[in-house]
mmCIF file of the C-alpha atoms, coordinates in Angstrom:
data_MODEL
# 
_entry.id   MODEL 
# 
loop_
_atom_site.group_PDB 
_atom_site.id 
_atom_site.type_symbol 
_atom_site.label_atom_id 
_atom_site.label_alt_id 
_atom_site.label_comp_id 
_atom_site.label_asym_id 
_atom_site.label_entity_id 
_atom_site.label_seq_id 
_atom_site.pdbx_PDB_ins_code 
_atom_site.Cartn_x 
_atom_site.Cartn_y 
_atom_site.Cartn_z 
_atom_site.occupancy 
_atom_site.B_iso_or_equiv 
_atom_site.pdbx_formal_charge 
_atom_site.auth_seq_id 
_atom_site.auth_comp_id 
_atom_site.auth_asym_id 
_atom_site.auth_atom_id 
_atom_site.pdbx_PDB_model_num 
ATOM 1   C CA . UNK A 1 1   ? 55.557 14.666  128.495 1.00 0.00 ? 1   UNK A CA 1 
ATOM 2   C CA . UNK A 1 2   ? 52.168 14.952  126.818 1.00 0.00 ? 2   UNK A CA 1 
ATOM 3   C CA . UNK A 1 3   ? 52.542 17.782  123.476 1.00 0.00 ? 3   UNK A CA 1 
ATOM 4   C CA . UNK A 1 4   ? 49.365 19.247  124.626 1.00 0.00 ? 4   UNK A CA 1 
ATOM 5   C CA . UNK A 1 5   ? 48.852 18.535  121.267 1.00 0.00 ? 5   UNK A CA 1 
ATOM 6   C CA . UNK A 1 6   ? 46.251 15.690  118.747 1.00 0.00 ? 6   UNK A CA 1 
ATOM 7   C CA . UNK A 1 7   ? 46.237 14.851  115.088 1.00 0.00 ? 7   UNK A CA 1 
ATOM 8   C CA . UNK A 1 8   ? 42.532 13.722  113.939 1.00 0.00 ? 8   UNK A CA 1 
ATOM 9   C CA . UNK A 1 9   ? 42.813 11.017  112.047 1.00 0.00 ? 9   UNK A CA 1 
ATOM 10  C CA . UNK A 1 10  ? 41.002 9.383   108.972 1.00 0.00 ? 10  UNK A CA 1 
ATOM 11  C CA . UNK A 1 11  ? 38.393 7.333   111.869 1.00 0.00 ? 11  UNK A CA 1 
ATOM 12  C CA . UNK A 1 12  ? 37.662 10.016  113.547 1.00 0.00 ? 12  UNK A CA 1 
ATOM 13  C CA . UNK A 1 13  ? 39.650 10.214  116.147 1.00 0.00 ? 13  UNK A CA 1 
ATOM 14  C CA . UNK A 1 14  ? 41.893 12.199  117.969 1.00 0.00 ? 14  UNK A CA 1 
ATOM 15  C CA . UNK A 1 15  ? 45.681 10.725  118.852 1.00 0.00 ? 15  UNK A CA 1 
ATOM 16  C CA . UNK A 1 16  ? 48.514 12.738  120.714 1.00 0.00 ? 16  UNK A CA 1 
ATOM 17  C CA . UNK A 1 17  ? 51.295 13.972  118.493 1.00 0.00 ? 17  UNK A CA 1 
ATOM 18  C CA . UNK A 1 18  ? 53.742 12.430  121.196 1.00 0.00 ? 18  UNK A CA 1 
ATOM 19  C CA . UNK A 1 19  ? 53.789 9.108   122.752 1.00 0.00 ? 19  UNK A CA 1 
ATOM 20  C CA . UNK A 1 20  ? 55.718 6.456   125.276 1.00 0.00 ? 20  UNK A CA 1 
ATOM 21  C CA . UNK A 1 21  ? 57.312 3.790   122.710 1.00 0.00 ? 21  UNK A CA 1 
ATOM 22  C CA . UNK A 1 22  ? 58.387 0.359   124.449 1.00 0.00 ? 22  UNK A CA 1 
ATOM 23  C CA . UNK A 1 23  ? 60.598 -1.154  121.882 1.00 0.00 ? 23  UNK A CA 1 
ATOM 24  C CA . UNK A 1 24  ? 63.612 -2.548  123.647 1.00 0.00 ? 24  UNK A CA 1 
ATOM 25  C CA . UNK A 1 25  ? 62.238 -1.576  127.187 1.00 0.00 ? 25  UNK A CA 1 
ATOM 26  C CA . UNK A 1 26  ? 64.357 -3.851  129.498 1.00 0.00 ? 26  UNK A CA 1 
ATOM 27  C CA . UNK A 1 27  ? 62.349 -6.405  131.395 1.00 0.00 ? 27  UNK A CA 1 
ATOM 28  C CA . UNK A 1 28  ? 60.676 -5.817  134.889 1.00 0.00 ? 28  UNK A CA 1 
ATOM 29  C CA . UNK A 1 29  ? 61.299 -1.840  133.781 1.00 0.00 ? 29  UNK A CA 1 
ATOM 30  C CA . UNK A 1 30  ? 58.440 -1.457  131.214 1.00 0.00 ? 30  UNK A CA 1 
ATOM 31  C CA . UNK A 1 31  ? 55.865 -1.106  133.901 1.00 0.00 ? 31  UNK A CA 1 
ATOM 32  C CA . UNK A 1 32  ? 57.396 1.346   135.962 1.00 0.00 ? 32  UNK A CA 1 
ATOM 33  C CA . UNK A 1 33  ? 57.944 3.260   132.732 1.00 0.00 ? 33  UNK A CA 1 
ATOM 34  C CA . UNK A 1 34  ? 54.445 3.111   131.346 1.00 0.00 ? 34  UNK A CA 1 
ATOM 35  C CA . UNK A 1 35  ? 53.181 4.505   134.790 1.00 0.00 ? 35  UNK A CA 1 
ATOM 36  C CA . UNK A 1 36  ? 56.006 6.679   135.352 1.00 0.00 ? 36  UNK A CA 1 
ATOM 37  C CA . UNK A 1 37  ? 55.021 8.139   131.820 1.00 0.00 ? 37  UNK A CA 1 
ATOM 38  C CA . UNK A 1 38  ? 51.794 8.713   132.747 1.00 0.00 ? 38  UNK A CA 1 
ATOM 39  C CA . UNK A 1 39  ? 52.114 10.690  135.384 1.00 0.00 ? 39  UNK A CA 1 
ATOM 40  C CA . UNK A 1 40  ? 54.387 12.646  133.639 1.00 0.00 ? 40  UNK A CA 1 
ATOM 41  C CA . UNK A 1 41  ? 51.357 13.418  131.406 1.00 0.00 ? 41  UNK A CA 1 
ATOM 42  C CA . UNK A 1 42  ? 51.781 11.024  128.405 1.00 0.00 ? 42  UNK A CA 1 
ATOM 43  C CA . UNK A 1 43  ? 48.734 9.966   127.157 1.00 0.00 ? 43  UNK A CA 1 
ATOM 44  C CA . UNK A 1 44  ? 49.719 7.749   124.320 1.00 0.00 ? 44  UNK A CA 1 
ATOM 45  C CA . UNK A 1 45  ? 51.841 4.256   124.557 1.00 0.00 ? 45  UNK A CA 1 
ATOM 46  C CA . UNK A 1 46  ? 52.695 2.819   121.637 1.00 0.00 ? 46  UNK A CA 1 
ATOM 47  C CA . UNK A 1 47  ? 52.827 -1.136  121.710 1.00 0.00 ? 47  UNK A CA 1 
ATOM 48  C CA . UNK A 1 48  ? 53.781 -4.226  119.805 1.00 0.00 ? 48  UNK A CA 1 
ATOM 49  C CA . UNK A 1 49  ? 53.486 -8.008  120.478 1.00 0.00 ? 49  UNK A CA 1 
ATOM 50  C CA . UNK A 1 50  ? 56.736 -8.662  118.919 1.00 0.00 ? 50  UNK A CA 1 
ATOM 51  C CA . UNK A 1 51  ? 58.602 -6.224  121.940 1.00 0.00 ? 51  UNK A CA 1 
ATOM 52  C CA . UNK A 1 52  ? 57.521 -9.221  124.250 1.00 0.00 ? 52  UNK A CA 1 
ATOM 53  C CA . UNK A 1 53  ? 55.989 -6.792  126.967 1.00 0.00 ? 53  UNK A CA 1 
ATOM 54  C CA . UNK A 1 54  ? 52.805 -6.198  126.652 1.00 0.00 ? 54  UNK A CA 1 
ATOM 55  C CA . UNK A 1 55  ? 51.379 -7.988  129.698 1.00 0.00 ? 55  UNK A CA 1 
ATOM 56  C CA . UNK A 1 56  ? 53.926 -5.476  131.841 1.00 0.00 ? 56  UNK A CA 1 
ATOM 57  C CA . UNK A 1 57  ? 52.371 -2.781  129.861 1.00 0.00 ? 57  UNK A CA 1 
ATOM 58  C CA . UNK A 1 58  ? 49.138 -3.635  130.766 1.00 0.00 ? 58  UNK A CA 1 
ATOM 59  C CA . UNK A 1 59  ? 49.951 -4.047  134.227 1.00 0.00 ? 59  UNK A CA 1 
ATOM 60  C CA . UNK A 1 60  ? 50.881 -0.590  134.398 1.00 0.00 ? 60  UNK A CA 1 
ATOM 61  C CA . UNK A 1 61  ? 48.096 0.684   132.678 1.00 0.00 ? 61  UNK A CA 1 
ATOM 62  C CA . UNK A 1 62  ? 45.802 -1.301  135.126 1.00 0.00 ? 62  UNK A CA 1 
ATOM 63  C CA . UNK A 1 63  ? 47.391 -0.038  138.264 1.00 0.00 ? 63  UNK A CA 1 
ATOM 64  C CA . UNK A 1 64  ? 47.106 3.913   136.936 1.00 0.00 ? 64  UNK A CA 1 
ATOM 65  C CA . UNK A 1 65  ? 43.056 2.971   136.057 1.00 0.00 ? 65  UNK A CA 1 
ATOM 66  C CA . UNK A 1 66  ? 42.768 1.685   139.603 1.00 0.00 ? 66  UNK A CA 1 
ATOM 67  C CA . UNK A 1 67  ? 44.222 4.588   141.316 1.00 0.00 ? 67  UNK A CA 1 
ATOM 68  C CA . UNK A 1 68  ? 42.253 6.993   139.108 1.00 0.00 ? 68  UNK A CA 1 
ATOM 69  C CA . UNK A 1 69  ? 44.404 8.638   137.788 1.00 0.00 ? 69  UNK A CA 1 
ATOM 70  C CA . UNK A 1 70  ? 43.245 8.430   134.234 1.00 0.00 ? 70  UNK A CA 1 
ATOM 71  C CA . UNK A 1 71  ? 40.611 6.584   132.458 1.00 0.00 ? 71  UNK A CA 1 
ATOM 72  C CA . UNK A 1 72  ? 40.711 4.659   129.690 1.00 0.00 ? 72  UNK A CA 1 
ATOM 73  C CA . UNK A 1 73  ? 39.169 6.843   126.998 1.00 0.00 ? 73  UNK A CA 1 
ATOM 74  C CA . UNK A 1 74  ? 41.882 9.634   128.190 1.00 0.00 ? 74  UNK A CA 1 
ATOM 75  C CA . UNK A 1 75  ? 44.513 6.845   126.840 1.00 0.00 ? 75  UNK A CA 1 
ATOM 76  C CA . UNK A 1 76  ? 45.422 5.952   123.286 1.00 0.00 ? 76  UNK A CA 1 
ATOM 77  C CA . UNK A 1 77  ? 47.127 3.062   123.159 1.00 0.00 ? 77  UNK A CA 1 
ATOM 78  C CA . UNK A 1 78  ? 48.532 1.392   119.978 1.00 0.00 ? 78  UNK A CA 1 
ATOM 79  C CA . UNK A 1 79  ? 49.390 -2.050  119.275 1.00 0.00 ? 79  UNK A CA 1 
ATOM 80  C CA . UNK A 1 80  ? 50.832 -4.250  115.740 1.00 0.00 ? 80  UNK A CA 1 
ATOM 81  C CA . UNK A 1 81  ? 50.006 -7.015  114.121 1.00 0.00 ? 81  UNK A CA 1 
ATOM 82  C CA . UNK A 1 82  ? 53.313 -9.236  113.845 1.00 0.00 ? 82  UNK A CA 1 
ATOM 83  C CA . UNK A 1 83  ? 54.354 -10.478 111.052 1.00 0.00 ? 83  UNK A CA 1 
ATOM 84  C CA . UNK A 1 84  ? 53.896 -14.448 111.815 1.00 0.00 ? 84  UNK A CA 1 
ATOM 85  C CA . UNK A 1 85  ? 49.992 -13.263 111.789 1.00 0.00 ? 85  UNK A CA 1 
ATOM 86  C CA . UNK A 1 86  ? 49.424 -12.621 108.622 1.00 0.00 ? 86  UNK A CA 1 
ATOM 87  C CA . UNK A 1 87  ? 47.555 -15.337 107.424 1.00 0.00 ? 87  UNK A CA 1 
ATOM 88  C CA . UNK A 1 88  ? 44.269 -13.555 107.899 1.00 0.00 ? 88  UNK A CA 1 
ATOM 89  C CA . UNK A 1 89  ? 42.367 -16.369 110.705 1.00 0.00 ? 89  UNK A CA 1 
ATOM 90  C CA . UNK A 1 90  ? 45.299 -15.444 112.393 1.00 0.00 ? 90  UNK A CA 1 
ATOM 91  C CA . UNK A 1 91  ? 44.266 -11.976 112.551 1.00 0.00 ? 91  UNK A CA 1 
ATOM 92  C CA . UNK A 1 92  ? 41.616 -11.892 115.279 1.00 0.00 ? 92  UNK A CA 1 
ATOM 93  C CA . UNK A 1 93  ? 43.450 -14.317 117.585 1.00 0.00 ? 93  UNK A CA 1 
ATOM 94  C CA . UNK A 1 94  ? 46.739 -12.111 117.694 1.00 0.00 ? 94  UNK A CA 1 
ATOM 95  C CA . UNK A 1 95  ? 44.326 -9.168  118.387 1.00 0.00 ? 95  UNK A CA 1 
ATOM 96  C CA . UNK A 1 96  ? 42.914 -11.280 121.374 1.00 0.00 ? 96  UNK A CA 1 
ATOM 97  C CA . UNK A 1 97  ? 46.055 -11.800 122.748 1.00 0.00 ? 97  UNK A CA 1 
ATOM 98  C CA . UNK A 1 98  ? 47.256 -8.467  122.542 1.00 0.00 ? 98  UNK A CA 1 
ATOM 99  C CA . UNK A 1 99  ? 44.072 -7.220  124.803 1.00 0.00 ? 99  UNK A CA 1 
ATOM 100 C CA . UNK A 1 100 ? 44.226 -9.781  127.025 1.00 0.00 ? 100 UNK A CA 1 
ATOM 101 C CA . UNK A 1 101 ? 48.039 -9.058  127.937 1.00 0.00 ? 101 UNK A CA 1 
ATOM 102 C CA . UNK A 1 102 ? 46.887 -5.016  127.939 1.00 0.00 ? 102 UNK A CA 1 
ATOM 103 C CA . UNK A 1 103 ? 44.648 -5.694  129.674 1.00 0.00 ? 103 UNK A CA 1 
ATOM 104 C CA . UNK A 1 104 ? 41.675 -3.906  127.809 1.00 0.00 ? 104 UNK A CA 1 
ATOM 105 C CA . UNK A 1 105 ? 38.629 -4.195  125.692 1.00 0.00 ? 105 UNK A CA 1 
ATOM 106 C CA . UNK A 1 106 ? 40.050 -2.604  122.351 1.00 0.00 ? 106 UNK A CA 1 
ATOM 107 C CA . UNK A 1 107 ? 42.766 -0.853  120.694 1.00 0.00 ? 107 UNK A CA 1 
ATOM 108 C CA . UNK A 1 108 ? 42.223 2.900   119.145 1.00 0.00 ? 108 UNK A CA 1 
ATOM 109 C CA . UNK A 1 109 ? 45.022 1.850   116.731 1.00 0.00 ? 109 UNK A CA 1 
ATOM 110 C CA . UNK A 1 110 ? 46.561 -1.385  115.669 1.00 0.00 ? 110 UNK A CA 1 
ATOM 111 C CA . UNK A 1 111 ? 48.690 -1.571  112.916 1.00 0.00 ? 111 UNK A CA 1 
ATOM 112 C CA . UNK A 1 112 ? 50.601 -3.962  110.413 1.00 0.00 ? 112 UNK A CA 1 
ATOM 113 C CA . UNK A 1 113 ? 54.109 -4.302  111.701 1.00 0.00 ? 113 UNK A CA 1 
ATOM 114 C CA . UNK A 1 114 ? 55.197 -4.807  107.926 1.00 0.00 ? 114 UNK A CA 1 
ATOM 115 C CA . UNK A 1 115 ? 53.861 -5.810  104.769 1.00 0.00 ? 115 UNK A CA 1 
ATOM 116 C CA . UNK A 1 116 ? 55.659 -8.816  104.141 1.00 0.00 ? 116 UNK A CA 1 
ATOM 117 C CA . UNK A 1 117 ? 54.378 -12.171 106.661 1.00 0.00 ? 117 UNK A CA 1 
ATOM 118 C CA . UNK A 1 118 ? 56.545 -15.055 108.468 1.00 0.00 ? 118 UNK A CA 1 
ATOM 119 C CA . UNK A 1 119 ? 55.748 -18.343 107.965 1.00 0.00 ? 119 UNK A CA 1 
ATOM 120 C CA . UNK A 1 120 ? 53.911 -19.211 111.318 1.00 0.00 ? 120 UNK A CA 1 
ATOM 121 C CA . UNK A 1 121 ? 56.412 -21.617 113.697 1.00 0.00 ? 121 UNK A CA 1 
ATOM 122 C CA . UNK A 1 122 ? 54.770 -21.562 117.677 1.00 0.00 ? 122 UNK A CA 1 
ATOM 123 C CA . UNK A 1 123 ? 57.188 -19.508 119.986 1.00 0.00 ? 123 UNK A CA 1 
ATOM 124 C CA . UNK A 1 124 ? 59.702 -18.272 117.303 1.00 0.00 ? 124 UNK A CA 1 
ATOM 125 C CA . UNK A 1 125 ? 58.504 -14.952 116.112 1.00 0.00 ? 125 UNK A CA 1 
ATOM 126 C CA . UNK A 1 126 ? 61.819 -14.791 113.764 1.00 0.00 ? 126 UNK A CA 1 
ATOM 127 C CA . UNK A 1 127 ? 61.539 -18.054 111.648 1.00 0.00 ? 127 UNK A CA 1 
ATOM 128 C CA . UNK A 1 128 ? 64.866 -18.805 109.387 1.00 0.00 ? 128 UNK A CA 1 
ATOM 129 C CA . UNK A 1 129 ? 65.670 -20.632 106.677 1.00 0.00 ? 129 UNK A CA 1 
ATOM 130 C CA . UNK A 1 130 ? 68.706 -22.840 106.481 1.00 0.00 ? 130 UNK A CA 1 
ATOM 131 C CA . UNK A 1 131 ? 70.300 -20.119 104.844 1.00 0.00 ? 131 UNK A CA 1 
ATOM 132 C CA . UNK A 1 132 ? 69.892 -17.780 107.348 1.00 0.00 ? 132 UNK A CA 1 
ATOM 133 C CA . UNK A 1 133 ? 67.447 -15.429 105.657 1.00 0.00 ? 133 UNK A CA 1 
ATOM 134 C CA . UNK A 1 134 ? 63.945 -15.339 106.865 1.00 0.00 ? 134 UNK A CA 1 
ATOM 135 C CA . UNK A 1 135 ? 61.152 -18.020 105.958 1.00 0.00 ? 135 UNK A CA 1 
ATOM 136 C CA . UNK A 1 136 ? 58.959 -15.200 104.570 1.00 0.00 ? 136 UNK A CA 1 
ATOM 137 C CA . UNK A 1 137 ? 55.022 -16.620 103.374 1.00 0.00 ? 137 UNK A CA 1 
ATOM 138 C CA . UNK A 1 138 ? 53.961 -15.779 100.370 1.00 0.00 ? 138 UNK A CA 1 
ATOM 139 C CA . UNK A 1 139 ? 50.567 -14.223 101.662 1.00 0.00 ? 139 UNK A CA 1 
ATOM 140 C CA . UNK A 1 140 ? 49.575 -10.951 100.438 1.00 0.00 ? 140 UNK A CA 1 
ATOM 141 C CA . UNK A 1 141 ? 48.998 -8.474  102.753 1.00 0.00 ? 141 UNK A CA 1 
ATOM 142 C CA . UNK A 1 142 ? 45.888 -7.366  101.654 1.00 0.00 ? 142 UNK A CA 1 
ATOM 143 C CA . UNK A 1 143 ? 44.405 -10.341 102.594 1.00 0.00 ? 143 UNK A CA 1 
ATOM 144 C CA . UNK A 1 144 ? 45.921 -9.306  105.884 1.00 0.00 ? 144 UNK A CA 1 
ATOM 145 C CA . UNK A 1 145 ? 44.565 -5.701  106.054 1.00 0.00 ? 145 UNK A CA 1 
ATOM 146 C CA . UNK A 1 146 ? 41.066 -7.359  105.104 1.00 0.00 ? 146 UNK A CA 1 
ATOM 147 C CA . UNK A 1 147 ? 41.005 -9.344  108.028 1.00 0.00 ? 147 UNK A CA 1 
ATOM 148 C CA . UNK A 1 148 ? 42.085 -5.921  110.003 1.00 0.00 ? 148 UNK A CA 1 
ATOM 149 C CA . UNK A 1 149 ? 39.082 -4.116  108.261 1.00 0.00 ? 149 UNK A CA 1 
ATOM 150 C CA . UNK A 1 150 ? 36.732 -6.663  109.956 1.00 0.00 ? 150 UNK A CA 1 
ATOM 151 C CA . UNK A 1 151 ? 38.542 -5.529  113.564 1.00 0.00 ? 151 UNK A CA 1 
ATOM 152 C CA . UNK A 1 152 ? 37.464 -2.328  112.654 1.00 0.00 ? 152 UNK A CA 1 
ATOM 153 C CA . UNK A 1 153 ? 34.050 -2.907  111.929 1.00 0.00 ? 153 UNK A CA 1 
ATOM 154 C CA . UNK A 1 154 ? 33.905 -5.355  115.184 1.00 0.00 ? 154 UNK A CA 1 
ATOM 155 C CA . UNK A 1 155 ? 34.738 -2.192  117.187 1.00 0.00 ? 155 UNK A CA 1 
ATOM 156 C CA . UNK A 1 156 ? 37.732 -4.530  118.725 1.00 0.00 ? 156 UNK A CA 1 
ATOM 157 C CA . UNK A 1 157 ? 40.359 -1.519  117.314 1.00 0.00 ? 157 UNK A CA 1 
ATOM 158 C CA . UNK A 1 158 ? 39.287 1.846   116.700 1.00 0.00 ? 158 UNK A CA 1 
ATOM 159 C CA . UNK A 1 159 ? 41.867 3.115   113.785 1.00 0.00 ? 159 UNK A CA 1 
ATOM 160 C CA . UNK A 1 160 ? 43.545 0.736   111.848 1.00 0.00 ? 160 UNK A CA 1 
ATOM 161 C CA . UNK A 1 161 ? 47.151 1.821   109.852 1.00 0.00 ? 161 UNK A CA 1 
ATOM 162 C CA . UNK A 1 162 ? 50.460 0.513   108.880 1.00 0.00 ? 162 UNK A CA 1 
ATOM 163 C CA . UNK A 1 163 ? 54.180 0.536   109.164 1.00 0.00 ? 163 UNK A CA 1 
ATOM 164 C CA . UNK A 1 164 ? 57.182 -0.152  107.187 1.00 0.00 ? 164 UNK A CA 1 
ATOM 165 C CA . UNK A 1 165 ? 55.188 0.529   104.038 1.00 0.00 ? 165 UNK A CA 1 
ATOM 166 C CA . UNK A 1 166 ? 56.513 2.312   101.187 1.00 0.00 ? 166 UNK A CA 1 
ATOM 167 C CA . UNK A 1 167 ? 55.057 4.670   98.324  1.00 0.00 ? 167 UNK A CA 1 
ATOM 168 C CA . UNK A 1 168 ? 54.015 1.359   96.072  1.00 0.00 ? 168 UNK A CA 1 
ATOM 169 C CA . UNK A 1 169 ? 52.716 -0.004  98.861  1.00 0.00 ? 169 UNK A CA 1 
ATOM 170 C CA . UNK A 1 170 ? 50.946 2.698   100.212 1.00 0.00 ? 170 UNK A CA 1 
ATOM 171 C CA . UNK A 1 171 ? 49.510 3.131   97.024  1.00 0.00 ? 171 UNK A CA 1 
ATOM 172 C CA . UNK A 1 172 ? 47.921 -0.214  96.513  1.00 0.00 ? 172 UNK A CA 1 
ATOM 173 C CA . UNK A 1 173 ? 46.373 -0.269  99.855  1.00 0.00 ? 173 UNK A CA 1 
ATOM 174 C CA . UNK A 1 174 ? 44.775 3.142   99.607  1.00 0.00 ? 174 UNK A CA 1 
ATOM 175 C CA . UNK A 1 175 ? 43.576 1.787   96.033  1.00 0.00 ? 175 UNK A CA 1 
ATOM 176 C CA . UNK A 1 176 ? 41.985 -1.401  96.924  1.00 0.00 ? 176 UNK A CA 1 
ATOM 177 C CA . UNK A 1 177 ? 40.978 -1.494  100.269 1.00 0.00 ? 177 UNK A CA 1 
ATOM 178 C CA . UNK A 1 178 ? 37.604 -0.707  101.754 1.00 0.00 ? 178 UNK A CA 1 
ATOM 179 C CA . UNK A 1 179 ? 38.751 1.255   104.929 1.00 0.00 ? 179 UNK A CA 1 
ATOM 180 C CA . UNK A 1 180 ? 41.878 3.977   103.845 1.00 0.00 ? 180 UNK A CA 1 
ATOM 181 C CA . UNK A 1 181 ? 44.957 3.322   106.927 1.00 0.00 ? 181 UNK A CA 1 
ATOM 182 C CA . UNK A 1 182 ? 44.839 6.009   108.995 1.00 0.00 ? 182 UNK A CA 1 
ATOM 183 C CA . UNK A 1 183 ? 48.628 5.751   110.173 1.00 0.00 ? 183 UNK A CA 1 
ATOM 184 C CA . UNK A 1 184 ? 52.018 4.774   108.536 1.00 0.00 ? 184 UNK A CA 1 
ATOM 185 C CA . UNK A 1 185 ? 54.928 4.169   111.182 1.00 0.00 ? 185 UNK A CA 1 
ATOM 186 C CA . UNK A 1 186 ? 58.047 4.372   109.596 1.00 0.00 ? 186 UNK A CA 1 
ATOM 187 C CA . UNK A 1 187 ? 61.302 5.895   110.905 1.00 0.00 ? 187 UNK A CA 1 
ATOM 188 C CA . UNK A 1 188 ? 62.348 9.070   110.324 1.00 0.00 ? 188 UNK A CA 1 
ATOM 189 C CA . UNK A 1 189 ? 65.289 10.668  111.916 1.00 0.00 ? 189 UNK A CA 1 
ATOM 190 C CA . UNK A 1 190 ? 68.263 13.521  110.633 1.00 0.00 ? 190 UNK A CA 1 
ATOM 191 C CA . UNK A 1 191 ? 69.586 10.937  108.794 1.00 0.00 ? 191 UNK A CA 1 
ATOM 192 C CA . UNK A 1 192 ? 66.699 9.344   106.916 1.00 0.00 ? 192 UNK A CA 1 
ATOM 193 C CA . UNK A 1 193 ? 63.850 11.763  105.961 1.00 0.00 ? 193 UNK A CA 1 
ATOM 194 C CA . UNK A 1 194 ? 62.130 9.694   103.773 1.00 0.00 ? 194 UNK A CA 1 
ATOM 195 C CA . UNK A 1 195 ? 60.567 12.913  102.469 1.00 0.00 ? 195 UNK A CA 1 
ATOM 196 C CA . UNK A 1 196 ? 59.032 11.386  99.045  1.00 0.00 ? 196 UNK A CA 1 
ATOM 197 C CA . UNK A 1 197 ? 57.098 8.879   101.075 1.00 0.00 ? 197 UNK A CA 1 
ATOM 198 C CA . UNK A 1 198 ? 55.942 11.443  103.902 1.00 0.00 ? 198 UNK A CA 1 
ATOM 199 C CA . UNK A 1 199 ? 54.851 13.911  101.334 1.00 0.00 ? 199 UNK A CA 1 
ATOM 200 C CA . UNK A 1 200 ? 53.292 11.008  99.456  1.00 0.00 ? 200 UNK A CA 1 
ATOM 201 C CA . UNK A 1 201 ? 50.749 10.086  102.813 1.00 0.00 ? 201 UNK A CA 1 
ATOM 202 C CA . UNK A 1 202 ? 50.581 13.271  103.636 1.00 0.00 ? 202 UNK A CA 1 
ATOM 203 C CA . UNK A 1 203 ? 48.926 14.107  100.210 1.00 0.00 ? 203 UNK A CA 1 
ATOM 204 C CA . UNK A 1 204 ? 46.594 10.949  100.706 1.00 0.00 ? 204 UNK A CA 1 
ATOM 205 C CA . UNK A 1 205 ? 45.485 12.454  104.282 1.00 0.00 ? 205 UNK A CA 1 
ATOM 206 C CA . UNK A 1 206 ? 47.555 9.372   105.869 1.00 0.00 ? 206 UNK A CA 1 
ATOM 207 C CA . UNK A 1 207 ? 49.230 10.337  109.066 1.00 0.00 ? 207 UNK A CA 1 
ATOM 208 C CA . UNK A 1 208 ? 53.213 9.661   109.062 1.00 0.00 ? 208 UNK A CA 1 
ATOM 209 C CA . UNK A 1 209 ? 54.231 9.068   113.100 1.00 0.00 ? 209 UNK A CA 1 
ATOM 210 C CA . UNK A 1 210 ? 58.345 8.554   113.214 1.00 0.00 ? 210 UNK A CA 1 
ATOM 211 C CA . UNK A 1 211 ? 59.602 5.887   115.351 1.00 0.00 ? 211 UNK A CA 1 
ATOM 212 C CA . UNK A 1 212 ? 63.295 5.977   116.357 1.00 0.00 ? 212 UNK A CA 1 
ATOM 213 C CA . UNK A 1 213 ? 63.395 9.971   115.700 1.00 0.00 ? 213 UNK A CA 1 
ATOM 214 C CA . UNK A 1 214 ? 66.580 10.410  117.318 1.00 0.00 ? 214 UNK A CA 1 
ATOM 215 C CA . UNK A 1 215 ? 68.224 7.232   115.396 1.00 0.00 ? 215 UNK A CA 1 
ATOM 216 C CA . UNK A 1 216 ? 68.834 4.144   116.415 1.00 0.00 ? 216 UNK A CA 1 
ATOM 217 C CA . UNK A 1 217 ? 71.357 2.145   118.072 1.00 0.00 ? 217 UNK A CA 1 
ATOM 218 C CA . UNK A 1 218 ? 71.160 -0.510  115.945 1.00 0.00 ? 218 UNK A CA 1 
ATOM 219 C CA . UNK A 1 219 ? 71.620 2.046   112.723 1.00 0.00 ? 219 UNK A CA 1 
ATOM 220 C CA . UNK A 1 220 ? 73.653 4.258   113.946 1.00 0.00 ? 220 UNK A CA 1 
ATOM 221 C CA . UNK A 1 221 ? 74.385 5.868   110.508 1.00 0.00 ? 221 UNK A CA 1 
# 
């Protein structure tokens, strides 16, 4: 349910301590959830267009806006920029699709899934090498979070942040970009802290939001 409870971030504005993630929600069950969720009082759905769901998302979120039972400025709803999007005319486009399969007119946050890019290959959002590893571009991501500044300023996304990023990282994009990230999504459970790093945004007035804070199946450790 809803904390009862928001953060104000770096932008200006407000976000729910608590929210509805989708990662891994099983298909034909993410819109039930999302409305579900809502009327259980959650207020904040956290996104991705790598999770593959966002149009049954945004279905969900439609049919709660047409039985009024919230609007959409009583909704936060966050979304990430994948990593095959890095290169930054990419940028805008992935935005695009994102709203159009949420079915909305902006994003209060969108965030950088990761700071290291994907070479771009049409309808493989995991490109591989021969080797197995992935084909990873050599673009840097502040090119990227320039590109995500401009979404900003467009009004298209109301808060931009980050995730996966680590103290150097952090560091480097507080130091030389022109809008500070207002978020960093990493996970945080029992088992992995990550104190050093939360203390670290946390001294920088960057908010740290946990994903996976009871663990995860797929690191069980």
């Amino acid at each position: 349910m809803s904390s009862g409870h928001t953060l104000k971030l770096n932008s200006g504005h407000h976000m729910d301590v608590v929210g509805l993630g989708t990662w891994k929600s099983k298909p034909d069950e993410v819109r039930q959830a999302v409305e579900s969720a809502i009327d259980c009082g959650y207020r904040h759905i956290d996104c991705a267009w790598v999770y593959q769901n966002e149009h049954e998302v945004g279905a969900g979120l439609e049919n709660k806006f047409k039985e009024g039972k919230v609007k959409r400025e009583d909704l936060f709803i966050t979304s990430k920029l994948w990593c095959c999007f890095h290169e930054p005319d990419r940028v805008r486009p992935a935005l695009m699709e994102t709203l159009k399969s949420l079915k909305l007119d902006y994003l209060d946050l969108y965030l950088m899934h990761n700071p290291v890019g994907y070479v771009y290959v049409e309808g493989n959002p995991f490109p591989l090498l021969e080797n197995g590893k992935m084909n990873n571009t050599d673009i840097d991501y502040m090119e990227t979070w320039k590109a995500m500044e401009k979404l900003q300023e467009e009004g298209l996304v109301r808060t931009i942040g980050v995730s996966n990023f680590n103290i150097e990282q952090m560091a480097r994009i507080l130091k030389e970009g022109k809008i500070k990230p207002a978020i960093n999504q990493i996970e945080i459970n029992p088992n992995f802290t990550q104190e050093p790093l939360v203390d670290f945004c946390q001294k920088e007035g960057v908010v740290v939001t946990a994903y996976s804070p009871f663990a995860s199946p797929d690191n069980p450790s």
